[in-house]
PDB file of C-alpha atoms and ligand atoms in Angstrom:
ATOM      1  CA  UNK A   1      -2.089  -5.970 -22.309  1.00  0.00           C
ATOM      2  CA  UNK A   2      -1.980  -8.983 -20.013  1.00  0.00           C
ATOM      3  CA  UNK A   3      -2.174  -8.598 -16.270  1.00  0.00           C
ATOM      4  CA  UNK A   4      -1.365 -11.606 -14.146  1.00  0.00           C
ATOM      5  CA  UNK A   5      -1.605 -11.534 -10.388  1.00  0.00           C
ATOM      6  CA  UNK A   6      -2.021 -14.500  -8.066  1.00  0.00           C
ATOM      7  CA  UNK A   7      -1.160 -14.020  -4.431  1.00  0.00           C
ATOM      8  CA  UNK A   8       0.230 -17.155  -2.819  1.00  0.00           C
ATOM      9  CA  UNK A   9      -1.943 -17.078   0.277  1.00  0.00           C
ATOM     10  CA  UNK A  10      -5.217 -17.360  -1.617  1.00  0.00           C
ATOM     11  CA  UNK A  11      -5.934 -20.992  -0.718  1.00  0.00           C
ATOM     12  CA  UNK A  12      -5.467 -20.359   2.990  1.00  0.00           C
ATOM     13  CA  UNK A  13      -7.709 -17.294   2.895  1.00  0.00           C
ATOM     14  CA  UNK A  14     -10.370 -19.254   1.075  1.00  0.00           C
ATOM     15  CA  UNK A  15     -10.292 -22.044   3.634  1.00  0.00           C
ATOM     16  CA  UNK A  16     -10.624 -19.505   6.437  1.00  0.00           C
ATOM     17  CA  UNK A  17     -13.573 -17.951   4.697  1.00  0.00           C
ATOM     18  CA  UNK A  18     -15.270 -21.308   4.292  1.00  0.00           C
ATOM     19  CA  UNK A  19     -15.023 -21.754   8.074  1.00  0.00           C
ATOM     20  CA  UNK A  20     -16.393 -18.283   8.722  1.00  0.00           C
ATOM     21  CA  UNK A  21     -19.277 -18.797   6.317  1.00  0.00           C
ATOM     22  CA  UNK A  22     -20.564 -21.606   8.530  1.00  0.00           C
ATOM     23  CA  UNK A  23     -21.232 -19.040  11.240  1.00  0.00           C
ATOM     24  CA  UNK A  24     -23.329 -16.597   9.313  1.00  0.00           C
ATOM     25  CA  UNK A  25     -26.743 -16.135   7.726  1.00  0.00           C
ATOM     26  CA  UNK A  26     -26.032 -13.367   5.261  1.00  0.00           C
ATOM     27  CA  UNK A  27     -23.133 -12.582   2.934  1.00  0.00           C
ATOM     28  CA  UNK A  28     -22.700  -8.908   2.159  1.00  0.00           C
ATOM     29  CA  UNK A  29     -20.546  -8.944  -0.942  1.00  0.00           C
ATOM     30  CA  UNK A  30     -18.890  -5.687  -1.927  1.00  0.00           C
ATOM     31  CA  UNK A  31     -18.169  -5.090  -5.577  1.00  0.00           C
ATOM     32  CA  UNK A  32     -16.904  -1.982  -7.317  1.00  0.00           C
ATOM     33  CA  UNK A  33     -19.803  -0.273  -9.102  1.00  0.00           C
ATOM     34  CA  UNK A  34     -17.451   0.745 -11.954  1.00  0.00           C
ATOM     35  CA  UNK A  35     -16.712  -2.911 -12.784  1.00  0.00           C
ATOM     36  CA  UNK A  36     -19.311  -4.964 -10.918  1.00  0.00           C
ATOM     37  CA  UNK A  37     -18.477  -8.345 -12.457  1.00  0.00           C
ATOM     38  CA  UNK A  38     -14.725  -8.085 -12.766  1.00  0.00           C
ATOM     39  CA  UNK A  39     -14.436  -7.034  -9.132  1.00  0.00           C
ATOM     40  CA  UNK A  40     -16.134 -10.209  -7.880  1.00  0.00           C
ATOM     41  CA  UNK A  41     -14.962 -13.757  -7.497  1.00  0.00           C
ATOM     42  CA  UNK A  42     -17.656 -16.107  -8.811  1.00  0.00           C
ATOM     43  CA  UNK A  43     -16.401 -18.913  -6.513  1.00  0.00           C
ATOM     44  CA  UNK A  44     -18.341 -17.193  -3.773  1.00  0.00           C
ATOM     45  CA  UNK A  45     -21.573 -18.395  -5.363  1.00  0.00           C
ATOM     46  CA  UNK A  46     -20.569 -21.984  -4.707  1.00  0.00           C
ATOM     47  CA  UNK A  47     -19.065 -21.258  -1.289  1.00  0.00           C
ATOM     48  CA  UNK A  48     -22.061 -19.230  -0.164  1.00  0.00           C
ATOM     49  CA  UNK A  49     -24.954 -21.272  -1.394  1.00  0.00           C
ATOM     50  CA  UNK A  50     -27.791 -21.575   1.137  1.00  0.00           C
ATOM     51  CA  UNK A  51     -26.914 -18.141   2.518  1.00  0.00           C
ATOM     52  CA  UNK A  52     -28.862 -14.971   1.960  1.00  0.00           C
ATOM     53  CA  UNK A  53     -26.920 -12.787  -0.466  1.00  0.00           C
ATOM     54  CA  UNK A  54     -26.627  -9.067  -0.674  1.00  0.00           C
ATOM     55  CA  UNK A  55     -24.529  -7.337  -3.295  1.00  0.00           C
ATOM     56  CA  UNK A  56     -23.334  -3.900  -2.378  1.00  0.00           C
ATOM     57  CA  UNK A  57     -22.323  -1.884  -5.423  1.00  0.00           C
ATOM     58  CA  UNK A  58     -19.706   0.224  -3.693  1.00  0.00           C
ATOM     59  CA  UNK A  59     -17.940   3.393  -4.854  1.00  0.00           C
ATOM     60  CA  UNK A  60     -21.201   4.256  -6.591  1.00  0.00           C
ATOM     61  CA  UNK A  61     -20.150   7.902  -6.190  1.00  0.00           C
ATOM     62  CA  UNK A  62     -17.565   7.227  -8.941  1.00  0.00           C
ATOM     63  CA  UNK A  63     -19.825   5.145 -11.188  1.00  0.00           C
ATOM     64  CA  UNK A  64     -22.339   6.062 -13.864  1.00  0.00           C
ATOM     65  CA  UNK A  65     -25.764   6.203 -12.174  1.00  0.00           C
ATOM     66  CA  UNK A  66     -27.670   4.949 -15.220  1.00  0.00           C
ATOM     67  CA  UNK A  67     -25.369   1.933 -15.496  1.00  0.00           C
ATOM     68  CA  UNK A  68     -25.552   1.298 -11.761  1.00  0.00           C
ATOM     69  CA  UNK A  69     -29.318   1.020 -12.221  1.00  0.00           C
ATOM     70  CA  UNK A  70     -28.784  -1.502 -15.034  1.00  0.00           C
ATOM     71  CA  UNK A  71     -26.426  -3.526 -12.848  1.00  0.00           C
ATOM     72  CA  UNK A  72     -28.855  -3.413  -9.924  1.00  0.00           C
ATOM     73  CA  UNK A  73     -31.514  -4.902 -12.156  1.00  0.00           C
ATOM     74  CA  UNK A  74     -29.037  -7.477 -13.522  1.00  0.00           C
ATOM     75  CA  UNK A  75     -28.138  -8.808 -10.074  1.00  0.00           C
ATOM     76  CA  UNK A  76     -31.691  -8.638  -8.744  1.00  0.00           C
ATOM     77  CA  UNK A  77     -32.840 -10.823 -11.629  1.00  0.00           C
ATOM     78  CA  UNK A  78     -30.244 -13.363 -10.519  1.00  0.00           C
ATOM     79  CA  UNK A  79     -31.817 -13.444  -7.068  1.00  0.00           C
ATOM     80  CA  UNK A  80     -29.484 -11.188  -5.102  1.00  0.00           C
ATOM     81  CA  UNK A  81     -30.565  -8.306  -2.947  1.00  0.00           C
ATOM     82  CA  UNK A  82     -28.762  -5.252  -4.202  1.00  0.00           C
ATOM     83  CA  UNK A  83     -27.909  -1.857  -2.819  1.00  0.00           C
ATOM     84  CA  UNK A  84     -25.566   0.841  -4.064  1.00  0.00           C
ATOM     85  CA  UNK A  85     -23.399   2.871  -1.734  1.00  0.00           C
ATOM     86  CA  UNK A  86     -20.525   5.142  -1.012  1.00  0.00           C
ATOM     87  CA  UNK A  87     -19.073   3.247   1.924  1.00  0.00           C
ATOM     88  CA  UNK A  88     -17.572   6.426   3.352  1.00  0.00           C
ATOM     89  CA  UNK A  89     -20.997   7.989   3.879  1.00  0.00           C
ATOM     90  CA  UNK A  90     -22.924   7.303   7.047  1.00  0.00           C
ATOM     91  CA  UNK A  91     -26.156   8.503   5.479  1.00  0.00           C
ATOM     92  CA  UNK A  92     -26.194   5.518   3.092  1.00  0.00           C
ATOM     93  CA  UNK A  93     -26.325   3.035   5.915  1.00  0.00           C
ATOM     94  CA  UNK A  94     -30.024   3.282   6.762  1.00  0.00           C
ATOM     95  CA  UNK A  95     -31.012   1.998   3.335  1.00  0.00           C
ATOM     96  CA  UNK A  96     -28.550  -0.853   3.758  1.00  0.00           C
ATOM     97  CA  UNK A  97     -30.073  -1.835   7.104  1.00  0.00           C
ATOM     98  CA  UNK A  98     -33.463  -2.036   5.412  1.00  0.00           C
ATOM     99  CA  UNK A  99     -32.169  -4.237   2.621  1.00  0.00           C
ATOM    100  CA  UNK A 100     -30.430  -6.489   5.163  1.00  0.00           C
ATOM    101  CA  UNK A 101     -33.738  -6.945   6.978  1.00  0.00           C
ATOM    102  CA  UNK A 102     -35.440  -7.763   3.708  1.00  0.00           C
ATOM    103  CA  UNK A 103     -32.707 -10.208   2.682  1.00  0.00           C
ATOM    104  CA  UNK A 104     -33.071 -12.052   5.965  1.00  0.00           C
ATOM    105  CA  UNK A 105     -36.842 -12.030   6.182  1.00  0.00           C
ATOM    106  CA  UNK A 106     -37.116 -15.729   5.415  1.00  0.00           C
ATOM    107  CA  UNK A 107     -34.678 -16.646   8.139  1.00  0.00           C
ATOM    108  CA  UNK A 108     -36.375 -14.393  10.667  1.00  0.00           C
ATOM    109  CA  UNK A 109     -39.749 -15.953   9.810  1.00  0.00           C
ATOM    110  CA  UNK A 110     -38.311 -19.444  10.120  1.00  0.00           C
ATOM    111  CA  UNK A 111     -36.862 -18.591  13.533  1.00  0.00           C
ATOM    112  CA  UNK A 112     -40.202 -17.234  14.658  1.00  0.00           C
ATOM    113  CA  UNK A 113     -42.059 -20.350  13.637  1.00  0.00           C
ATOM    114  CA  UNK A 114     -39.615 -22.340  15.758  1.00  0.00           C
ATOM    115  CA  UNK A 115     -40.193 -20.037  18.686  1.00  0.00           C
ATOM    116  CA  UNK A 116     -36.795 -18.325  18.399  1.00  0.00           C
ATOM    117  CA  UNK A 117     -37.369 -14.648  18.880  1.00  0.00           C
ATOM    118  CA  UNK A 118     -34.965 -11.785  18.393  1.00  0.00           C
ATOM    119  CA  UNK A 119     -31.948 -13.781  17.329  1.00  0.00           C
ATOM    120  CA  UNK A 120     -29.944 -11.237  15.369  1.00  0.00           C
ATOM    121  CA  UNK A 121     -28.953 -11.950  11.805  1.00  0.00           C
ATOM    122  CA  UNK A 122     -25.239 -12.687  11.498  1.00  0.00           C
ATOM    123  CA  UNK A 123     -23.573 -11.170   8.496  1.00  0.00           C
ATOM    124  CA  UNK A 124     -20.125 -11.150   6.973  1.00  0.00           C
ATOM    125  CA  UNK A 125     -18.483  -8.725   4.587  1.00  0.00           C
ATOM    126  CA  UNK A 126     -16.706 -10.279   1.626  1.00  0.00           C
ATOM    127  CA  UNK A 127     -14.877  -8.800  -1.336  1.00  0.00           C
ATOM    128  CA  UNK A 128     -11.657  -8.426  -3.278  1.00  0.00           C
ATOM    129  CA  UNK A 129      -8.861  -6.202  -1.919  1.00  0.00           C
ATOM    130  CA  UNK A 130      -9.429  -2.444  -2.050  1.00  0.00           C
ATOM    131  CA  UNK A 131     -13.147  -2.659  -2.767  1.00  0.00           C
ATOM    132  CA  UNK A 132     -13.952  -0.818   0.479  1.00  0.00           C
ATOM    133  CA  UNK A 133     -14.573  -3.558   3.051  1.00  0.00           C
ATOM    134  CA  UNK A 134     -12.822  -1.891   5.994  1.00  0.00           C
ATOM    135  CA  UNK A 135     -14.283   1.480   5.117  1.00  0.00           C
ATOM    136  CA  UNK A 136     -17.757  -0.037   5.056  1.00  0.00           C
ATOM    137  CA  UNK A 137     -17.321  -1.806   8.393  1.00  0.00           C
ATOM    138  CA  UNK A 138     -16.019   1.389   9.993  1.00  0.00           C
ATOM    139  CA  UNK A 139     -18.768   3.575   8.611  1.00  0.00           C
ATOM    140  CA  UNK A 140     -21.533   1.117   9.231  1.00  0.00           C
ATOM    141  CA  UNK A 141     -20.489  -0.024  12.650  1.00  0.00           C
ATOM    142  CA  UNK A 142     -19.338   3.434  13.724  1.00  0.00           C
ATOM    143  CA  UNK A 143     -18.515   4.155  17.325  1.00  0.00           C
ATOM    144  CA  UNK A 144     -21.902   3.296  18.726  1.00  0.00           C
ATOM    145  CA  UNK A 145     -21.509  -0.408  18.172  1.00  0.00           C
ATOM    146  CA  UNK A 146     -20.391  -2.845  20.801  1.00  0.00           C
ATOM    147  CA  UNK A 147     -18.213  -5.831  20.266  1.00  0.00           C
ATOM    148  CA  UNK A 148     -20.088  -8.824  21.539  1.00  0.00           C
ATOM    149  CA  UNK A 149     -17.022 -10.965  22.097  1.00  0.00           C
ATOM    150  CA  UNK A 150     -16.828 -14.711  21.931  1.00  0.00           C
ATOM    151  CA  UNK A 151     -19.924 -16.801  22.076  1.00  0.00           C
ATOM    152  CA  UNK A 152     -20.289 -20.371  23.198  1.00  0.00           C
ATOM    153  CA  UNK A 153     -20.051 -22.711  20.265  1.00  0.00           C
ATOM    154  CA  UNK A 154     -18.377 -20.184  18.070  1.00  0.00           C
ATOM    155  CA  UNK A 155     -14.752 -20.559  17.035  1.00  0.00           C
ATOM    156  CA  UNK A 156     -12.561 -18.933  19.646  1.00  0.00           C
ATOM    157  CA  UNK A 157     -11.378 -15.468  18.754  1.00  0.00           C
ATOM    158  CA  UNK A 158     -14.262 -14.440  16.524  1.00  0.00           C
ATOM    159  CA  UNK A 159     -15.454 -10.961  17.217  1.00  0.00           C
ATOM    160  CA  UNK A 160     -18.966  -9.866  16.390  1.00  0.00           C
ATOM    161  CA  UNK A 161     -19.989  -6.275  16.092  1.00  0.00           C
ATOM    162  CA  UNK A 162     -23.538  -5.537  17.151  1.00  0.00           C
ATOM    163  CA  UNK A 163     -24.870  -3.117  14.549  1.00  0.00           C
ATOM    164  CA  UNK A 164     -28.364  -2.850  15.977  1.00  0.00           C
ATOM    165  CA  UNK A 165     -30.799  -5.179  17.655  1.00  0.00           C
ATOM    166  CA  UNK A 166     -31.264  -7.145  14.467  1.00  0.00           C
ATOM    167  CA  UNK A 167     -27.803  -7.475  12.942  1.00  0.00           C
ATOM    168  CA  UNK A 168     -24.371  -8.660  14.020  1.00  0.00           C
ATOM    169  CA  UNK A 169     -21.368  -8.365  11.771  1.00  0.00           C
ATOM    170  CA  UNK A 170     -18.229 -10.491  11.834  1.00  0.00           C
ATOM    171  CA  UNK A 171     -15.499  -7.946  12.400  1.00  0.00           C
ATOM    172  CA  UNK A 172     -12.991  -9.454   9.966  1.00  0.00           C
ATOM    173  CA  UNK A 173     -13.997  -9.324   6.333  1.00  0.00           C
ATOM    174  CA  UNK A 174     -13.440 -12.206   3.945  1.00  0.00           C
ATOM    175  CA  UNK A 175     -10.927 -11.487   1.218  1.00  0.00           C
ATOM    176  CA  UNK A 176     -11.327 -13.068  -2.175  1.00  0.00           C
ATOM    177  CA  UNK A 177      -9.257 -12.498  -5.271  1.00  0.00           C
ATOM    178  CA  UNK A 178     -10.627 -11.607  -8.653  1.00  0.00           C
ATOM    179  CA  UNK A 179     -10.612 -14.175 -11.440  1.00  0.00           C
ATOM    180  CA  UNK A 180      -8.291 -13.363 -14.296  1.00  0.00           C
ATOM    181  CA  UNK A 181      -9.610 -15.796 -16.862  1.00  0.00           C
ATOM    182  CA  UNK A 182     -10.737 -13.039 -19.195  1.00  0.00           C
ATOM    183  CA  UNK A 183      -7.805 -10.666 -19.910  1.00  0.00           C
ATOM    184  CA  UNK A 184     -10.179  -7.689 -19.771  1.00  0.00           C
ATOM    185  CA  UNK A 185     -10.682  -8.322 -16.052  1.00  0.00           C
ATOM    186  CA  UNK A 186      -7.031  -7.510 -15.347  1.00  0.00           C
ATOM    187  CA  UNK A 187      -7.200  -4.339 -17.407  1.00  0.00           C
ATOM    188  CA  UNK A 188     -10.367  -3.136 -15.658  1.00  0.00           C
ATOM    189  CA  UNK A 189      -8.949  -3.845 -12.220  1.00  0.00           C
ATOM    190  CA  UNK A 190      -5.729  -2.062 -13.120  1.00  0.00           C
ATOM    191  CA  UNK A 191      -7.669   0.940 -14.428  1.00  0.00           C
ATOM    192  CA  UNK A 192      -9.554   1.413 -11.153  1.00  0.00           C
ATOM    193  CA  UNK A 193      -6.310   1.043  -9.197  1.00  0.00           C
ATOM    194  CA  UNK A 194      -6.852  -2.364  -7.631  1.00  0.00           C
ATOM    195  CA  UNK A 195      -3.594  -3.872  -8.823  1.00  0.00           C
ATOM    196  CA  UNK A 196      -0.209  -2.972  -7.406  1.00  0.00           C
ATOM    197  CA  UNK A 197       1.389  -0.336  -9.589  1.00  0.00           C
ATOM    198  CA  UNK A 198       4.788  -1.968  -9.618  1.00  0.00           C
ATOM    199  CA  UNK A 199       3.623  -4.899 -11.735  1.00  0.00           C
ATOM    200  CA  UNK A 200       1.976  -2.638 -14.290  1.00  0.00           C
ATOM    201  CA  UNK A 201       3.086  -0.829 -17.367  1.00  0.00           C
ATOM    202  CA  UNK A 202       1.393   2.492 -16.686  1.00  0.00           C
ATOM    203  CA  UNK A 203       1.792   3.792 -20.196  1.00  0.00           C
ATOM    204  CA  UNK A 204       0.315   0.702 -21.793  1.00  0.00           C
ATOM    205  CA  UNK A 205      -2.541   0.777 -19.294  1.00  0.00           C
ATOM    206  CA  UNK A 206      -3.295   4.422 -20.041  1.00  0.00           C
ATOM    207  CA  UNK A 207      -3.661   3.547 -23.720  1.00  0.00           C
ATOM    208  CA  UNK A 208      -6.154   0.820 -22.810  1.00  0.00           C
ATOM    209  CA  UNK A 209      -8.094   3.320 -20.721  1.00  0.00           C
ATOM    210  CA  UNK A 210      -8.074   5.866 -23.531  1.00  0.00           C
ATOM    211  CA  UNK A 211      -9.529   3.289 -25.914  1.00  0.00           C
ATOM    212  CA  UNK A 212     -12.200   2.278 -23.428  1.00  0.00           C
ATOM    213  CA  UNK A 213     -13.192   5.881 -22.836  1.00  0.00           C
ATOM    214  CA  UNK A 214     -13.285   6.654 -26.559  1.00  0.00           C
ATOM    215  CA  UNK A 215     -15.692   3.767 -26.998  1.00  0.00           C
ATOM    216  CA  UNK A 216     -17.850   4.101 -23.889  1.00  0.00           C
ATOM    217  CA  UNK A 217     -17.791   7.825 -23.123  1.00  0.00           C
ATOM    218  CA  UNK A 218     -17.010   9.749 -26.314  1.00  0.00           C
ATOM    219  CA  UNK A 219     -16.312  13.410 -25.616  1.00  0.00           C
ATOM    220  CA  UNK A 220     -15.004  12.953 -22.077  1.00  0.00           C
ATOM    221  CA  UNK A 221     -11.301  13.096 -22.994  1.00  0.00           C
ATOM    222  CA  UNK A 222     -11.838  16.018 -25.293  1.00  0.00           C
ATOM    223  CA  UNK A 223     -13.708  17.935 -22.610  1.00  0.00           C
ATOM    224  CA  UNK A 224     -11.061  17.382 -19.936  1.00  0.00           C
ATOM    225  CA  UNK A 225      -7.818  17.562 -21.914  1.00  0.00           C
ATOM    226  CA  UNK A 226      -8.692  19.446 -25.086  1.00  0.00           C
ATOM    227  CA  UNK A 227      -7.534  16.544 -27.259  1.00  0.00           C
ATOM    228  CA  UNK A 228      -8.880  15.447 -30.637  1.00  0.00           C
ATOM    229  CA  UNK A 229     -10.703  12.250 -29.882  1.00  0.00           C
ATOM    230  CA  UNK A 230     -10.715  10.921 -33.425  1.00  0.00           C
ATOM    231  CA  UNK A 231      -6.985  10.269 -33.077  1.00  0.00           C
ATOM    232  CA  UNK A 232      -5.534   6.912 -32.096  1.00  0.00           C
ATOM    233  CA  UNK A 233      -4.760   6.324 -28.419  1.00  0.00           C
ATOM    234  CA  UNK A 234      -0.948   6.985 -28.581  1.00  0.00           C
ATOM    235  CA  UNK A 235      -1.552  10.312 -30.284  1.00  0.00           C
ATOM    236  CA  UNK A 236      -4.105  11.230 -27.616  1.00  0.00           C
ATOM    237  CA  UNK A 237      -1.602  10.450 -24.870  1.00  0.00           C
ATOM    238  CA  UNK A 238       0.864  12.708 -26.644  1.00  0.00           C
ATOM    239  CA  UNK A 239      -1.729  15.483 -26.745  1.00  0.00           C
ATOM    240  CA  UNK A 240      -2.482  15.035 -23.051  1.00  0.00           C
ATOM    241  CA  UNK A 241       1.265  15.347 -22.350  1.00  0.00           C
ATOM    242  CA  UNK A 242       1.412  18.521 -24.440  1.00  0.00           C
ATOM    243  CA  UNK A 243      -1.709  20.137 -23.042  1.00  0.00           C
ATOM    244  CA  UNK A 244      -0.857  19.299 -19.451  1.00  0.00           C
ATOM    245  CA  UNK A 245       2.757  20.334 -19.735  1.00  0.00           C
ATOM    246  CA  UNK A 246       4.204  16.925 -19.003  1.00  0.00           C
ATOM    247  CA  UNK A 247       7.759  17.640 -20.097  1.00  0.00           C
ATOM    248  CA  UNK A 248      11.045  16.024 -19.168  1.00  0.00           C
ATOM    249  CA  UNK A 249      14.293  17.903 -18.871  1.00  0.00           C
ATOM    250  CA  UNK A 250      15.415  18.789 -22.336  1.00  0.00           C
ATOM    251  CA  UNK A 251      11.922  19.682 -23.543  1.00  0.00           C
ATOM    252  CA  UNK A 252      11.007  16.096 -24.320  1.00  0.00           C
ATOM    253  CA  UNK A 253       7.391  15.037 -23.715  1.00  0.00           C
ATOM    254  CA  UNK A 254       6.957  12.874 -20.640  1.00  0.00           C
ATOM    255  CA  UNK A 255       4.477  10.149 -21.621  1.00  0.00           C
ATOM    256  CA  UNK A 256       4.887   8.363 -18.307  1.00  0.00           C
ATOM    257  CA  UNK A 257       3.721  11.418 -16.413  1.00  0.00           C
ATOM    258  CA  UNK A 258       0.814  11.984 -18.776  1.00  0.00           C
ATOM    259  CA  UNK A 259      -0.255   8.350 -18.360  1.00  0.00           C
ATOM    260  CA  UNK A 260      -0.060   8.567 -14.554  1.00  0.00           C
ATOM    261  CA  UNK A 261      -2.028  11.821 -14.610  1.00  0.00           C
ATOM    262  CA  UNK A 262      -4.807  10.345 -16.722  1.00  0.00           C
ATOM    263  CA  UNK A 263      -5.093   7.242 -14.539  1.00  0.00           C
ATOM    264  CA  UNK A 264      -5.112   9.250 -11.340  1.00  0.00           C
ATOM    265  CA  UNK A 265      -7.751  11.662 -12.586  1.00  0.00           C
ATOM    266  CA  UNK A 266      -9.923   8.808 -13.805  1.00  0.00           C
ATOM    267  CA  UNK A 267      -9.631   7.000 -10.449  1.00  0.00           C
ATOM    268  CA  UNK A 268     -10.514  10.127  -8.513  1.00  0.00           C
ATOM    269  CA  UNK A 269     -13.607  10.779 -10.579  1.00  0.00           C
ATOM    270  CA  UNK A 270     -12.202  13.915 -12.228  1.00  0.00           C
ATOM    271  CA  UNK A 271     -13.358  12.641 -15.626  1.00  0.00           C
ATOM    272  CA  UNK A 272     -16.871  12.207 -14.300  1.00  0.00           C
ATOM    273  CA  UNK A 273     -18.890   9.251 -13.092  1.00  0.00           C
ATOM    274  CA  UNK A 274     -17.769   6.389 -15.305  1.00  0.00           C
ATOM    275  CA  UNK A 275     -18.587   2.677 -15.414  1.00  0.00           C
ATOM    276  CA  UNK A 276     -16.262   0.570 -17.550  1.00  0.00           C
ATOM    277  CA  UNK A 277     -18.208  -2.657 -17.570  1.00  0.00           C
ATOM    278  CA  UNK A 278     -21.712  -3.190 -18.850  1.00  0.00           C
ATOM    279  CA  UNK A 279     -23.698  -6.396 -18.410  1.00  0.00           C
ATOM    280  CA  UNK A 280     -22.867  -8.820 -21.177  1.00  0.00           C
ATOM    281  CA  UNK A 281     -25.714  -9.517 -23.548  1.00  0.00           C
ATOM    282  CA  UNK A 282     -25.544 -13.236 -22.971  1.00  0.00           C
ATOM    283  CA  UNK A 283     -25.345 -12.886 -19.168  1.00  0.00           C
TER     284      UNK A 283
HETATM  285  P1  G4P B 301     -10.592  -3.011   1.588  1.00  0.00           P
HETATM  286  O1  G4P B 301     -10.789  -3.075   3.078  1.00  0.00           O
HETATM  287  O2  G4P B 301     -11.667  -3.735   0.843  1.00  0.00           O
HETATM  288  O3  G4P B 301      -9.240  -3.451   1.119  1.00  0.00           O
HETATM  289  O4  G4P B 301     -10.752  -1.487   1.121  1.00  0.00           O
HETATM  290  P2  G4P B 301     -10.637  -0.143   2.003  1.00  0.00           P
HETATM  291  O5  G4P B 301     -11.794  -0.037   2.923  1.00  0.00           O
HETATM  292  O6  G4P B 301      -9.263  -0.069   2.581  1.00  0.00           O
HETATM  293  O7  G4P B 301     -10.826   0.954   0.866  1.00  0.00           O
HETATM  294  C1  G4P B 301      -9.913   1.120  -0.197  1.00  0.00           C
HETATM  295  C2  G4P B 301      -9.929   2.558  -0.670  1.00  0.00           C
HETATM  296  O8  G4P B 301     -11.207   2.859  -1.251  1.00  0.00           O
HETATM  297  C3  G4P B 301      -9.751   3.600   0.417  1.00  0.00           C
HETATM  298  O9  G4P B 301      -9.021   4.648  -0.165  1.00  0.00           O
HETATM  299  C4  G4P B 301     -11.158   4.074   0.728  1.00  0.00           C
HETATM  300  O10 G4P B 301     -11.195   5.389   1.234  1.00  0.00           O
HETATM  301  C5  G4P B 301     -11.761   4.032  -0.652  1.00  0.00           C
HETATM  302  N1  G4P B 301     -13.230   3.844  -0.628  1.00  0.00           N
HETATM  303  C6  G4P B 301     -13.930   2.897   0.026  1.00  0.00           C
HETATM  304  N2  G4P B 301     -15.237   2.991  -0.245  1.00  0.00           N
HETATM  305  C7  G4P B 301     -15.378   4.025  -1.114  1.00  0.00           C
HETATM  306  C8  G4P B 301     -16.500   4.589  -1.796  1.00  0.00           C
HETATM  307  O11 G4P B 301     -17.654   4.159  -1.682  1.00  0.00           O
HETATM  308  N3  G4P B 301     -16.221   5.636  -2.644  1.00  0.00           N
HETATM  309  C9  G4P B 301     -14.968   6.104  -2.831  1.00  0.00           C
HETATM  310  N4  G4P B 301     -14.812   7.115  -3.682  1.00  0.00           N
HETATM  311  N5  G4P B 301     -13.892   5.589  -2.207  1.00  0.00           N
HETATM  312  C10 G4P B 301     -14.100   4.562  -1.363  1.00  0.00           C
HETATM  313  P3  G4P B 301      -7.460   4.771  -0.035  1.00  0.00           P
HETATM  314  O12 G4P B 301      -6.963   5.220  -1.345  1.00  0.00           O
HETATM  315  O13 G4P B 301      -6.849   3.558   0.581  1.00  0.00           O
HETATM  316  O14 G4P B 301      -7.313   5.863   0.983  1.00  0.00           O
HETATM  317  P4  G4P B 301      -7.605   7.361   0.710  1.00  0.00           P
HETATM  318  O15 G4P B 301      -6.559   7.742  -0.284  1.00  0.00           O
HETATM  319  O16 G4P B 301      -9.013   7.471   0.162  1.00  0.00           O
HETATM  320  O17 G4P B 301      -7.451   7.923   2.053  1.00  0.00           O
END
């Protein structure tokens, strides 16, 4: 299956982000914990060099905890600060504040040596569409925060949200698009629901997901749908349609409905906490 998806306004968004990056100390990059590499855009590494970097493995509530730990280690070894989260949960935010402080320690020290005291760290949220950027900003900033408004020397119109005495957040997140060079990236993104449905062949995608699950999480499909996992993917989809009563008028099995059901249940975590991508050996 080949998924192709390039929005036309990408170049403009990238230019805007490059401008915004000049204003900040720390990039908080959200990725989806179920596909931590495929849900990033590696161009950010070039665009954000010289900035402190924090990777937030979001939607960790839907991902496999053991694999999230492996990914945390993977990114830490590459020099990123890493934290996992469910961006909808306020209680996760304290840990994030601590990691932000840690990530910006060098900058804070440098400021202090120059006699600059208490200048808050400026951070920006970046990530691909649907990864949870707005949710994170809303949960993290909450109601208690104050918008600090324009500042002298800062591009007109920029709004900063004061999170606490140490951190200010740019209120508009930076949107990047995933890179589709490896065809698996498109499939993973489609599986987690980050690609518009109308450009997808749901049935074909469900077969890809079935094959991934057979390989990575044997037993999961059998447990949820009572299917025989040794079968090939199309036969499994047929069994899901049978066992879940997906039937068209005239008693014919409705594969489309079975495919949509499987994808929806996977995306909502009904099949359990599942991570589709594991760090590549060579990476
Ligand atoms: P974006 O700004 O990066 O585009 O993403 P946004 O915050 O709009 O979040 C996209 C969807 O992901 C939202 O669901 C949001 O509720 C959900 N979400 C964000 N963070 C998490 C998380 O950590 N865990 C889980 N499970 N979900 C998360 P939606 O489908 O647009 O709305 P709804 O159907 O959930 O209401």
